[in-house]
mmCIF file of C-alpha atoms in Angstrom:
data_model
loop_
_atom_site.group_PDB
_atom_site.id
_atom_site.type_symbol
_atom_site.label_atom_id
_atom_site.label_comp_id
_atom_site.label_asym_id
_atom_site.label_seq_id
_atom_site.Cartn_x
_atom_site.Cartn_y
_atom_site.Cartn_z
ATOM 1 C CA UNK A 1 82.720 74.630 120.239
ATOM 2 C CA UNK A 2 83.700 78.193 118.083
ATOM 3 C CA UNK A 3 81.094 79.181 115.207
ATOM 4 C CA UNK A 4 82.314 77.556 112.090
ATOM 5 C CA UNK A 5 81.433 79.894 109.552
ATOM 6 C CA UNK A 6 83.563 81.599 107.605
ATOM 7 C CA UNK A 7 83.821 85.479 106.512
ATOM 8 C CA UNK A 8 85.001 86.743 102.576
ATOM 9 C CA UNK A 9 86.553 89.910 102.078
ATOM 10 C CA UNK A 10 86.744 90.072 98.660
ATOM 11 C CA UNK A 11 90.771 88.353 98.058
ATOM 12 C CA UNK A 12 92.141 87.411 94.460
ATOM 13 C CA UNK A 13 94.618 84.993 93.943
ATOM 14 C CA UNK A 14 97.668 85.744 92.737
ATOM 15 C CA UNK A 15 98.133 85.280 89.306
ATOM 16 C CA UNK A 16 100.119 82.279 89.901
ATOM 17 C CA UNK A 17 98.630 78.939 90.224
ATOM 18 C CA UNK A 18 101.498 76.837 91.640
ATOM 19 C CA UNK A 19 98.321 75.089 94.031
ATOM 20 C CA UNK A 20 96.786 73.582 90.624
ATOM 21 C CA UNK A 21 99.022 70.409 90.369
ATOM 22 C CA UNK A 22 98.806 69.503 93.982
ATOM 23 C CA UNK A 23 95.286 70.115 94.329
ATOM 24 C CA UNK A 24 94.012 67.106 92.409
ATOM 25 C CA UNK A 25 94.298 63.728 92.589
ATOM 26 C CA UNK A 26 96.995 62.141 89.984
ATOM 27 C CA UNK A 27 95.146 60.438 86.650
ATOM 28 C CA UNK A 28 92.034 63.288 86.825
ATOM 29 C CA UNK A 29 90.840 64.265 83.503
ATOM 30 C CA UNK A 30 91.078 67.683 81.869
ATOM 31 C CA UNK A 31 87.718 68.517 81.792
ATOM 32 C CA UNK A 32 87.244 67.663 85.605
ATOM 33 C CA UNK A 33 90.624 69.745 86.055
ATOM 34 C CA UNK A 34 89.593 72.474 84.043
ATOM 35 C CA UNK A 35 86.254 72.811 85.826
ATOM 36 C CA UNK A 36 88.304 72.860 89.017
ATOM 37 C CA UNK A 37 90.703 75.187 88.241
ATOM 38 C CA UNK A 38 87.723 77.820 86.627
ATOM 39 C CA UNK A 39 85.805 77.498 90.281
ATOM 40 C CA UNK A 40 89.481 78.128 91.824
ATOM 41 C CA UNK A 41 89.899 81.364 89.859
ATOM 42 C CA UNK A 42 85.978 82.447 89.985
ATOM 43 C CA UNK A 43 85.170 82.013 93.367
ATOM 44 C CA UNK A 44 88.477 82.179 95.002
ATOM 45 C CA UNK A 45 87.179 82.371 99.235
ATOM 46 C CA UNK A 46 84.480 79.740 98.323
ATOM 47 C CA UNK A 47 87.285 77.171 96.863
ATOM 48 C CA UNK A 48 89.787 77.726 99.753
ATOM 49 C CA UNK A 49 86.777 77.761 102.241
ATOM 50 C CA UNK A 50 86.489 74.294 101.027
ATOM 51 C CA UNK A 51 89.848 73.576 100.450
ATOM 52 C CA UNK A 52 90.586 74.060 104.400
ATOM 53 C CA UNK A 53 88.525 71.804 105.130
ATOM 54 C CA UNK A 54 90.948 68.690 104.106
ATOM 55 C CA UNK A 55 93.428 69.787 106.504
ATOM 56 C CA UNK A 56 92.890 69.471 110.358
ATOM 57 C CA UNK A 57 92.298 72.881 112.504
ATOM 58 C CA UNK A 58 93.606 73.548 115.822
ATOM 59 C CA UNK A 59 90.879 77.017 115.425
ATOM 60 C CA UNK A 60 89.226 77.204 112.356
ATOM 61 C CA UNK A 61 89.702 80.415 110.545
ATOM 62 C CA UNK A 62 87.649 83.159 110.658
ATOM 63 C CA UNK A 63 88.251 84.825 107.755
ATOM 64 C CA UNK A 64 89.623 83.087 104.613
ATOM 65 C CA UNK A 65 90.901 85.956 102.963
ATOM 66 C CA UNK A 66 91.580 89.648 104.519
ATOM 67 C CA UNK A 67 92.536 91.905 101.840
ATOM 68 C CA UNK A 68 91.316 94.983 103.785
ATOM 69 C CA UNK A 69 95.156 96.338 103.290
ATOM 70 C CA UNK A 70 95.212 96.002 99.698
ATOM 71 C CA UNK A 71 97.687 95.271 97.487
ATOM 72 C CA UNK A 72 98.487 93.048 101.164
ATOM 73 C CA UNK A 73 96.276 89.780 101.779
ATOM 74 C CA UNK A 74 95.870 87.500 104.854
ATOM 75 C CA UNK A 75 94.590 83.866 104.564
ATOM 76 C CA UNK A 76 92.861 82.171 106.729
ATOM 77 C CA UNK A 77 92.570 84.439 109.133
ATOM 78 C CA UNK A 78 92.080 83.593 113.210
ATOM 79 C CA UNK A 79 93.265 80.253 111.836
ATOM 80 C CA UNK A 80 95.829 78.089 113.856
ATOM 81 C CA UNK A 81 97.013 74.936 112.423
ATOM 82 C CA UNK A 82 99.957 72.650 112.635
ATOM 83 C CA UNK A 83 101.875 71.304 109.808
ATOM 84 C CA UNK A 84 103.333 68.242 111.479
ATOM 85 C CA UNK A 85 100.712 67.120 112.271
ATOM 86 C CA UNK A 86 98.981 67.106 108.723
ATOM 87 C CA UNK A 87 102.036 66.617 107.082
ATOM 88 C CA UNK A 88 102.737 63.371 109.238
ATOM 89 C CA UNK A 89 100.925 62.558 112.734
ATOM 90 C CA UNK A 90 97.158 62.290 111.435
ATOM 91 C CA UNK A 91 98.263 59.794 108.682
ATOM 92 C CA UNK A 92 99.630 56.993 110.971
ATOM 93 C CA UNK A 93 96.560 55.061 112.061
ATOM 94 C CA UNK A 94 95.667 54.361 108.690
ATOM 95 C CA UNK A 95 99.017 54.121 106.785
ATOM 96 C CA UNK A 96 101.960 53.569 109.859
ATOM 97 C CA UNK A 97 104.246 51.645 107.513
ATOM 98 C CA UNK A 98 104.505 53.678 104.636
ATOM 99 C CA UNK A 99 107.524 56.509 104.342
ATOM 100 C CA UNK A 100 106.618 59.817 105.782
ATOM 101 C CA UNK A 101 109.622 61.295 103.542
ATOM 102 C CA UNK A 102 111.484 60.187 101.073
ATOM 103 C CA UNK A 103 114.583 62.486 100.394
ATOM 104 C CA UNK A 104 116.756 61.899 97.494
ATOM 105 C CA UNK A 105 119.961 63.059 96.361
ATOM 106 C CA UNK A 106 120.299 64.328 92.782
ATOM 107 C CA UNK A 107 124.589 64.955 93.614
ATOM 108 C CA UNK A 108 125.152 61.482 95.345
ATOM 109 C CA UNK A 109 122.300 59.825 93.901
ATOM 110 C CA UNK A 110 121.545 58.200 97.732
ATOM 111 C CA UNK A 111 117.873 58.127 98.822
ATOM 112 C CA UNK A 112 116.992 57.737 102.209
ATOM 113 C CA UNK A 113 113.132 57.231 103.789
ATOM 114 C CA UNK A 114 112.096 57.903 106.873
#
């Protein structure tokens, strides 16, 4: 099996943190939030180190964050991943009945799952 550990290279986030509302689970407190959002901002490689962690690898990455080209990052470097597959496949066993998309309409108003 490939060495697991992971390399910083000193990355910043941008200063947008679109992440923060998906990141959490719904009904957290603020103070739990806030603390999570502070350690997201602080310790940026350490946060999506563990972060990564929730979604299945093909090949781990190697790097989380390459920003030896600055103002140009790369995440998760050496990384390969598939986003079917997290998005959809490994969620069957446990949950095969329940929608795996749920598209909606706001001109027709028609919702379909799927």
């Amino acid at each position: 099996m490939a060495d697991r550990s992971v390399k910083s290279v000193g990355c910043k986030l941008p200063s947008h943190n679109l992440f923060r509302k998906r990141l959490l689970r719904p009904g957290t407190d603020m103070t739990a939030y806030a603390d999570f959002y502070r350690y997201s901002i602080n310790q940026p490689e350490s946060f999506w180190a563990e972060q990564s962690k929730l979604i299945d690898w093909q090949l781990a990455p190697q790097v989380i964050c390459d920003h030896s080209q600055p103002p140009f990052a790369k995440w998760f470097v050496g990384g390969t991943t598939n986003l079917c597959h997290n998005a959809v496949d490994r969620h069957l066993l446990q949950r095969p009945h329940q929608p795996a998309l749920i598209a909606v309409s706001t001109e027709t108003g028609l919702e379909r799952s799927y």
